[in-house]
Coordinates of C-alpha atoms and ligand atoms in Angstrom, one line a residue:
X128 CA 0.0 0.0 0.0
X129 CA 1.2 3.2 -0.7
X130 CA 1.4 5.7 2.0
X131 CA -1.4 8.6 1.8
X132 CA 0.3 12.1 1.8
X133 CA -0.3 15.5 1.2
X134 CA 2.7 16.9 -1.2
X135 CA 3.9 20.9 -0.3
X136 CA 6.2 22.2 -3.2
X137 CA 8.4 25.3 -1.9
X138 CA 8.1 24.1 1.4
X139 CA 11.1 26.0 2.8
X140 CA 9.7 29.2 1.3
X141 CA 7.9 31.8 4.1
X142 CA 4.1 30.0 3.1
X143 CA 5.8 26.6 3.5
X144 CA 7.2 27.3 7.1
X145 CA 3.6 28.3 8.1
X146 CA 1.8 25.8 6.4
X147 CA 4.1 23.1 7.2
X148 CA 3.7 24.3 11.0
X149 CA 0.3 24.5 11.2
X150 CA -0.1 21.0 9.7
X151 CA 2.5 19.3 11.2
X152 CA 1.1 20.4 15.0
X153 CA -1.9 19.3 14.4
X154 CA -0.8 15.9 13.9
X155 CA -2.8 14.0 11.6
X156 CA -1.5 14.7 7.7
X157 CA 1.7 13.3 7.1
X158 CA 4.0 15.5 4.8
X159 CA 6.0 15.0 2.3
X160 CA 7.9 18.1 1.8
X161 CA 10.4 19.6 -1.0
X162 CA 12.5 22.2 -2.1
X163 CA 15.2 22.9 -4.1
X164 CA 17.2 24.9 -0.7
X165 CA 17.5 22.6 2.4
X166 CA 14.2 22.5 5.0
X167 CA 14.4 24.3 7.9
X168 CA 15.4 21.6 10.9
X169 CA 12.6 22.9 12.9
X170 CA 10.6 21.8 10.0
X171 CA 12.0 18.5 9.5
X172 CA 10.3 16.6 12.3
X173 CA 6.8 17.7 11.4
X174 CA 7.4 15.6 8.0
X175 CA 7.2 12.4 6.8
X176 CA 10.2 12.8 4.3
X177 CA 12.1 15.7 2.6
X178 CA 13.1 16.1 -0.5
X179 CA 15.6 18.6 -1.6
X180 CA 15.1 18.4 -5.6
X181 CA 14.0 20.5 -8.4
X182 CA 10.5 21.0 -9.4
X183 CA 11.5 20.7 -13.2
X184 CA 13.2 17.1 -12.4
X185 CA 10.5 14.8 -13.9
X186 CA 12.3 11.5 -13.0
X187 CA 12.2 12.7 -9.3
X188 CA 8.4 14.0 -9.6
X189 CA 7.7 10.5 -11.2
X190 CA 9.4 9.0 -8.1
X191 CA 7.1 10.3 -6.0
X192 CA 3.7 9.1 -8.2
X193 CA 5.2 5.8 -7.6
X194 CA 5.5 5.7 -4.0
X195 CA 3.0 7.8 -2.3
X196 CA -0.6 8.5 -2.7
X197 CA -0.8 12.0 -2.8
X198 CA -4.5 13.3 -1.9
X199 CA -3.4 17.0 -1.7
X200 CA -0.7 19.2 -3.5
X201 CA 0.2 22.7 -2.0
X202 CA 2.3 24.1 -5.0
X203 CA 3.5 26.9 -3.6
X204 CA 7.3 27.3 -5.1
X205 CA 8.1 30.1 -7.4
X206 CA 10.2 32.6 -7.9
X207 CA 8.6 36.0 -6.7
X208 CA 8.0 39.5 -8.8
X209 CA 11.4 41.5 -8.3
X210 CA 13.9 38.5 -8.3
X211 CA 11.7 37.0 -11.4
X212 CA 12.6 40.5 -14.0
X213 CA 16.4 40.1 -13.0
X214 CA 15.9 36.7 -15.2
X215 CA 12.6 36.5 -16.7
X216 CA 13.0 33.1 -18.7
X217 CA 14.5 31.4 -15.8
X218 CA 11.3 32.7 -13.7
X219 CA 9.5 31.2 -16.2
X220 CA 11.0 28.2 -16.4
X221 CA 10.1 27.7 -13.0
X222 CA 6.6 29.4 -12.5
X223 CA 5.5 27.9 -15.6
X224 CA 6.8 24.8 -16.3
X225 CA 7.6 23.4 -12.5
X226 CA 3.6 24.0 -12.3
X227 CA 3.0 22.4 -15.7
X228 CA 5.2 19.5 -13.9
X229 CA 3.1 19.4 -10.7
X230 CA -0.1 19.5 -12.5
X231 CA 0.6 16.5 -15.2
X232 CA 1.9 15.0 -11.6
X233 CA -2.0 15.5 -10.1
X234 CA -3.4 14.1 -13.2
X235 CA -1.3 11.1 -12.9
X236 CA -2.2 10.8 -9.4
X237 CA -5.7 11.5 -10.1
X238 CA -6.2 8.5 -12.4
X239 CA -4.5 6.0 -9.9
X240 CA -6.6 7.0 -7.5
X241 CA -9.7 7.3 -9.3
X242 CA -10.8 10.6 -7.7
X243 CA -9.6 14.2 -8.6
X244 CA -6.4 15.2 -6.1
X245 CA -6.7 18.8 -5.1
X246 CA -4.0 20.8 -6.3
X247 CA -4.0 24.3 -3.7
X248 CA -2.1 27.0 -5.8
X249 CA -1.3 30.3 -4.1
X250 CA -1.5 33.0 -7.4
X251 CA -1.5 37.1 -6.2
X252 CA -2.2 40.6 -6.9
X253 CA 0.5 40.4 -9.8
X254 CA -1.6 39.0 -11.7
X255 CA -3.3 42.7 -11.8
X256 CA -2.2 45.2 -14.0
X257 CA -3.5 48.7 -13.9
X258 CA -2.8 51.2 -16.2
X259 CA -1.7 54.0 -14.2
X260 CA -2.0 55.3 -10.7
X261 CA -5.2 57.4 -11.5
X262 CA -6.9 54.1 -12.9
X263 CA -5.5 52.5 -9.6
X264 CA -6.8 55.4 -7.0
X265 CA -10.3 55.0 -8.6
X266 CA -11.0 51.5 -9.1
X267 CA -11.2 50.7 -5.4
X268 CA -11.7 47.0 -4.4
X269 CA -11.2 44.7 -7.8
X270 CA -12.7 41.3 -8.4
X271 CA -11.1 38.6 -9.6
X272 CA -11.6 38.8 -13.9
X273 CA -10.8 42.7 -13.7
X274 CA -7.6 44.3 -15.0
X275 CA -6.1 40.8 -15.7
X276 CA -3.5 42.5 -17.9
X277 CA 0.2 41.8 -15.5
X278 CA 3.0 44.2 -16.3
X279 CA 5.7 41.4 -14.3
X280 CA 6.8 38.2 -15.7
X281 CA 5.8 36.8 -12.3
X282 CA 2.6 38.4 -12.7
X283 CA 1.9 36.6 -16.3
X284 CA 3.0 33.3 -15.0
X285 CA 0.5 33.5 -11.9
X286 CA -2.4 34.4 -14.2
X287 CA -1.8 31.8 -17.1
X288 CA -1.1 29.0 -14.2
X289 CA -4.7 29.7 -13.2
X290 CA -5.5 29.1 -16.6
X291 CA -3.5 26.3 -16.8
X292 CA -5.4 25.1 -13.6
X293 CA -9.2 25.5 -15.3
X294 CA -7.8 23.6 -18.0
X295 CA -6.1 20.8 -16.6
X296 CA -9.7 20.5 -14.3
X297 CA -12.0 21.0 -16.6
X298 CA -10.4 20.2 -20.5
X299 CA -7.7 18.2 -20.2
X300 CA -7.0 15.9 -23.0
X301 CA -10.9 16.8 -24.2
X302 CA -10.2 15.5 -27.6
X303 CA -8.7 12.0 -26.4
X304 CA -10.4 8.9 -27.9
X305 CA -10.9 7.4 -24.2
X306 CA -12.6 9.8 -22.4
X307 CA -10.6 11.5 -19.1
X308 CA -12.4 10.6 -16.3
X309 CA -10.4 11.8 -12.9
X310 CA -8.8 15.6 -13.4
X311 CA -7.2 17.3 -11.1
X312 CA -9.6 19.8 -8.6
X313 CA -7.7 23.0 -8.8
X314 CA -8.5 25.6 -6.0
X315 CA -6.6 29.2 -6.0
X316 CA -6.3 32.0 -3.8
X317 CA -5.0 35.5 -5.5
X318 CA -2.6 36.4 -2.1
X319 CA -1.8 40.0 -1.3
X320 CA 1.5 41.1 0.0
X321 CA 1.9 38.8 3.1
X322 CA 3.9 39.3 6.1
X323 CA 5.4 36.5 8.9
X324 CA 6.8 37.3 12.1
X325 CA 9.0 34.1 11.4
X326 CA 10.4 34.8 8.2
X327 CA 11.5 37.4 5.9
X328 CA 10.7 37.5 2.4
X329 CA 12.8 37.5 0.0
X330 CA 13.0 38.4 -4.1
X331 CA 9.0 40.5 -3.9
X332 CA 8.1 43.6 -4.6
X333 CA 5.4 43.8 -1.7
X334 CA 8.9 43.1 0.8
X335 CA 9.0 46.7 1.9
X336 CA 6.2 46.1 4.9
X337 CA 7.8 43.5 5.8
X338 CA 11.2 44.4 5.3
X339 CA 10.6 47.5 7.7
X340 CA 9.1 45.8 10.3
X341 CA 12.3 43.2 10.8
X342 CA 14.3 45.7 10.2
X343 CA 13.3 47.8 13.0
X344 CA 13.2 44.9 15.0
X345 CA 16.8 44.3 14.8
X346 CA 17.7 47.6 15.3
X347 CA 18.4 47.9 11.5
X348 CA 17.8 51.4 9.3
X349 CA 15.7 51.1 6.6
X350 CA 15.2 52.5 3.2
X351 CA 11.8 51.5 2.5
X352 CA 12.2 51.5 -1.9
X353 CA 8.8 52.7 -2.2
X354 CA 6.9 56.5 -1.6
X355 CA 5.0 56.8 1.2
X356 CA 1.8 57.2 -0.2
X357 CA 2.4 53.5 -2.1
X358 CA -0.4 51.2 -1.1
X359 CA -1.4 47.9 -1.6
X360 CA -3.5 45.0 0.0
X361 CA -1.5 42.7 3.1
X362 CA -2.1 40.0 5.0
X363 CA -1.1 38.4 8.2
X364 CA 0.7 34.5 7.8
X365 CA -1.6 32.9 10.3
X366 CA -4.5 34.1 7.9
X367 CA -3.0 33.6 4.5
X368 CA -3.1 29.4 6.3
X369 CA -6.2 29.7 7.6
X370 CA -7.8 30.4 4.0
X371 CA -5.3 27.9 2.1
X372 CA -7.0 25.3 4.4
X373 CA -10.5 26.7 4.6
X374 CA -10.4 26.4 0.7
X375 CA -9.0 23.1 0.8
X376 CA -11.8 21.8 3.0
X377 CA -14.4 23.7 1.0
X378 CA -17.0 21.4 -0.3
X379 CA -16.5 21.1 -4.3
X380 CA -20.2 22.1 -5.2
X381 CA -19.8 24.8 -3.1
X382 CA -17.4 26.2 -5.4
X383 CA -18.4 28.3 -7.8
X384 CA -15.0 30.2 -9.0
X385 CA -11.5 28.6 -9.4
X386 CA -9.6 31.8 -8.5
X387 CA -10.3 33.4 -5.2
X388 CA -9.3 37.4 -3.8
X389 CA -8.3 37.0 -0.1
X390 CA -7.3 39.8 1.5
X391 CA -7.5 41.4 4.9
X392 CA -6.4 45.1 4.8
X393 CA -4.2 48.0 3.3
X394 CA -2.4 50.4 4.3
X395 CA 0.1 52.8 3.1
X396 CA 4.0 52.5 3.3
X397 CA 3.7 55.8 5.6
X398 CA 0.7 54.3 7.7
X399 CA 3.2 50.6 7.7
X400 CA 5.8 53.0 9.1
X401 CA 3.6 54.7 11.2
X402 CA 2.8 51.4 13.1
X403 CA 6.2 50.0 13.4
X404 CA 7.8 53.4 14.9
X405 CA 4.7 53.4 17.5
X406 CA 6.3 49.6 18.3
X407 CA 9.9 50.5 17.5
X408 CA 10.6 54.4 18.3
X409 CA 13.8 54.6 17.7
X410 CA 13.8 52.9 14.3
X411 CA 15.4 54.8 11.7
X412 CA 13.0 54.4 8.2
X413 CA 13.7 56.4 5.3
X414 CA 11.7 56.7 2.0
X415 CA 14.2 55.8 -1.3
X416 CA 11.7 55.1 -4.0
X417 CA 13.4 52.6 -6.8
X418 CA 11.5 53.8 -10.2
X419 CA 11.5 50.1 -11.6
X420 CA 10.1 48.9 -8.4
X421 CA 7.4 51.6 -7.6
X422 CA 5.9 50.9 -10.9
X423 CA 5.3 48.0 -10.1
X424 CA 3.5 48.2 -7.1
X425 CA 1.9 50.9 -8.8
X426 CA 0.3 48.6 -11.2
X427 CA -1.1 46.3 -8.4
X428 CA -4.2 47.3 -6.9
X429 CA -4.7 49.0 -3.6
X430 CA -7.6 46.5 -2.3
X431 CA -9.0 43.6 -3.7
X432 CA -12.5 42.7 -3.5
X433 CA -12.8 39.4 -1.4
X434 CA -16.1 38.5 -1.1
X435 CA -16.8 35.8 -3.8
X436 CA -14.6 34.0 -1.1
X437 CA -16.6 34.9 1.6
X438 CA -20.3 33.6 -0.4
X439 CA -18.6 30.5 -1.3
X440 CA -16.2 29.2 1.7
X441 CA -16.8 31.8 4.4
X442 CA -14.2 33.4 4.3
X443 CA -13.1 35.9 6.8
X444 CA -9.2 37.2 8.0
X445 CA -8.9 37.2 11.5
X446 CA -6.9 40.2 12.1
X447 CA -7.3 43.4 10.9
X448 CA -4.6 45.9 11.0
X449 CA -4.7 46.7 14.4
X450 CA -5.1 43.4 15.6
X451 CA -2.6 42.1 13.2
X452 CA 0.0 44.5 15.1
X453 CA -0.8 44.5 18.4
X454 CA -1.5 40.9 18.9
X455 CA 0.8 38.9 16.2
X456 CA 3.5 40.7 14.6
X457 CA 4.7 43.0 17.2
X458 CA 4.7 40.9 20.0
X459 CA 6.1 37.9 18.2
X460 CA 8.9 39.6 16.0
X461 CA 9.6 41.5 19.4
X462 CA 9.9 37.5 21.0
X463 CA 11.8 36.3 17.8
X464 CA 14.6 39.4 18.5
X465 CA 14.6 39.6 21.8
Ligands
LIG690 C1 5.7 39.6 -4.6 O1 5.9 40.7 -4.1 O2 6.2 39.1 -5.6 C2 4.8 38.6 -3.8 C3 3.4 38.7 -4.3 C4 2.6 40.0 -4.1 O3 2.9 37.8 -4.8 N1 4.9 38.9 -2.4

């Protein structure tokens, strides 16, 4: 028999480490757990193997079909917005083609196990593309098939992965002689910028609220590479879980969109600052806008509208802004420095 498993891609990433957390503690889903940079050791306990090895290796991903039984995939590894333009075609080597991998790798799975494995993939507001900052100030909170036009090559993969998602659920291999029976159940959540107490981002363009916040922590300066008045939508970590596993559960029929906003709130660089100087007064934060960057988060909208999530799988973020400062990231970035 082979051993059931749920299968978390990028699981040393900042998602991975809360994900992999959340589920290991709880005790029940055994993990199997890769990434091309070693795990964590914290981590390594809470699995039931990991594997350090490259999405894009096909033999290794076909090892994997052949031993487990793999009910759940969390493909969360990719290479993020600002890291992705320093070398697009390796980005999209990765973003594209690793999820391409993973996906053939659910189908696969699918048909062994005659049922459709769910295959949880975390897209994000870069898959927006506003025009210009006047288009951005008035269009307010945006649902999910509005302004799908990405500026980033992070931003294109994300969108056409969700596409590739619909089709490997819904089309795959539709002109096949025998007819496909067991697809894969693809379920995405378009994440905002998130931010961990536990770990710092790296290679985003949404990095300056976090960036600031462990900065100060440390006793660091920082020049935040954004203005002041940039804003965009954020999220705690515990709630960015909390809806990768509330759509998991989510009844299928319940479903009635592939691609989900989350989002919880959004402030502005100066308000971000604002709150960590009222933790940290005597951190030094200075404004140095990088062009290249700013337009970026220029072309990513300031709030997303959320609520198909909400009708559909209840969704709600535990902690507003205030709550997400005053009772998870200051106290527990305060605990991890100390
Ligand atoms: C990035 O900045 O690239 C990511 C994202 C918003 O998806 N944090």
């Amino acid at each position: 028999m082979r051993k059931e498993v749920v299968l978390i891609t990028g699981a040393n990433g900042e998602i991975g480490h809360g994900l992999i957390s959340h589920l290991g503690e709880s005790g029940d889903t055994k993990i199997v757990a890769m990434d091309v940079q070693p795990l964590d050791a914290s981590l390594l306990p809470l699995c039931e193997r990991f594997i350090q090895g490259d999405i894009l290796d096909n033999l290794l991903l076909g090892r994997l079909v052949a031993e487990y039984d793999i009910r759940t995939i969390y493909h969360l590894a990719s290479i993020l917005s600002t890291k992705a333009e320093y070398n697009p075609e390796t980005a999209h080597r990765v973003n594209v083609e690793g999820t391409l991998n993973l996906l053939r790798l659910a189908v696969e799975q699918s048909s062994w196990q005659g049922k459709p494995v769910k295959f949880l993939y975390p897209s994000s507001i870069a898959a927006y593309g506003l025009p210009s900052l006047e288009v951005k100030k008035k269009a307010g909170k945006i649902k999910e098939c509005d302004w799908c036009a990405p500026t980033t090559m992070y931003g294109c993969n994300k969108l056409y992965c969700e596409h590739l998602g619909r089709y490997y659920s819904r089309y795959y291999r539709q002109l096949a002689a025998d007819e496909v029976k067991h697809t894969v159940d693809f379920r995405c959540l378009r994440f905002p910028g998130l931010i961990s107490s536990v770990t710092i981002p790296t290679g985003g363009t949404s990095d300056y609220g976090p960036e600031m916040l462990h900065h100060a922590a440390q006793g660091k300066p920082y020049a935040c590479f954004v203005r002041p008045d940039a804003k965009l939508p954020f999220m705690v970590m515990p709630d960015a879980i909390k809806s990768l596993l509330q759509l998991e559960s989510a009844p299928r029929e319940n479903l009635k969109q592939m691609v989900y906003n989350v989002t919880s709130f959004s402030p502005t660089a100066e308000e971000f600052m604002v709150r960590v100087k009222k933790a940290f007064p005597n951190a030094v934060i200075t404004f140095e806008p990088h062009p290249a960057r700013q337009n970026i988060v220029d072309s990513w909208p300031a709030d997303v509208d959320d609520s198909a999530a909400t009708r559909d799988w209840g969704w709600k973020p535990d902690y507003d802004e205030q709550r997400a400062f005053d009772e998870y990231l200051i106290p527990s970035i305060k605990a991890r420095y100390a």
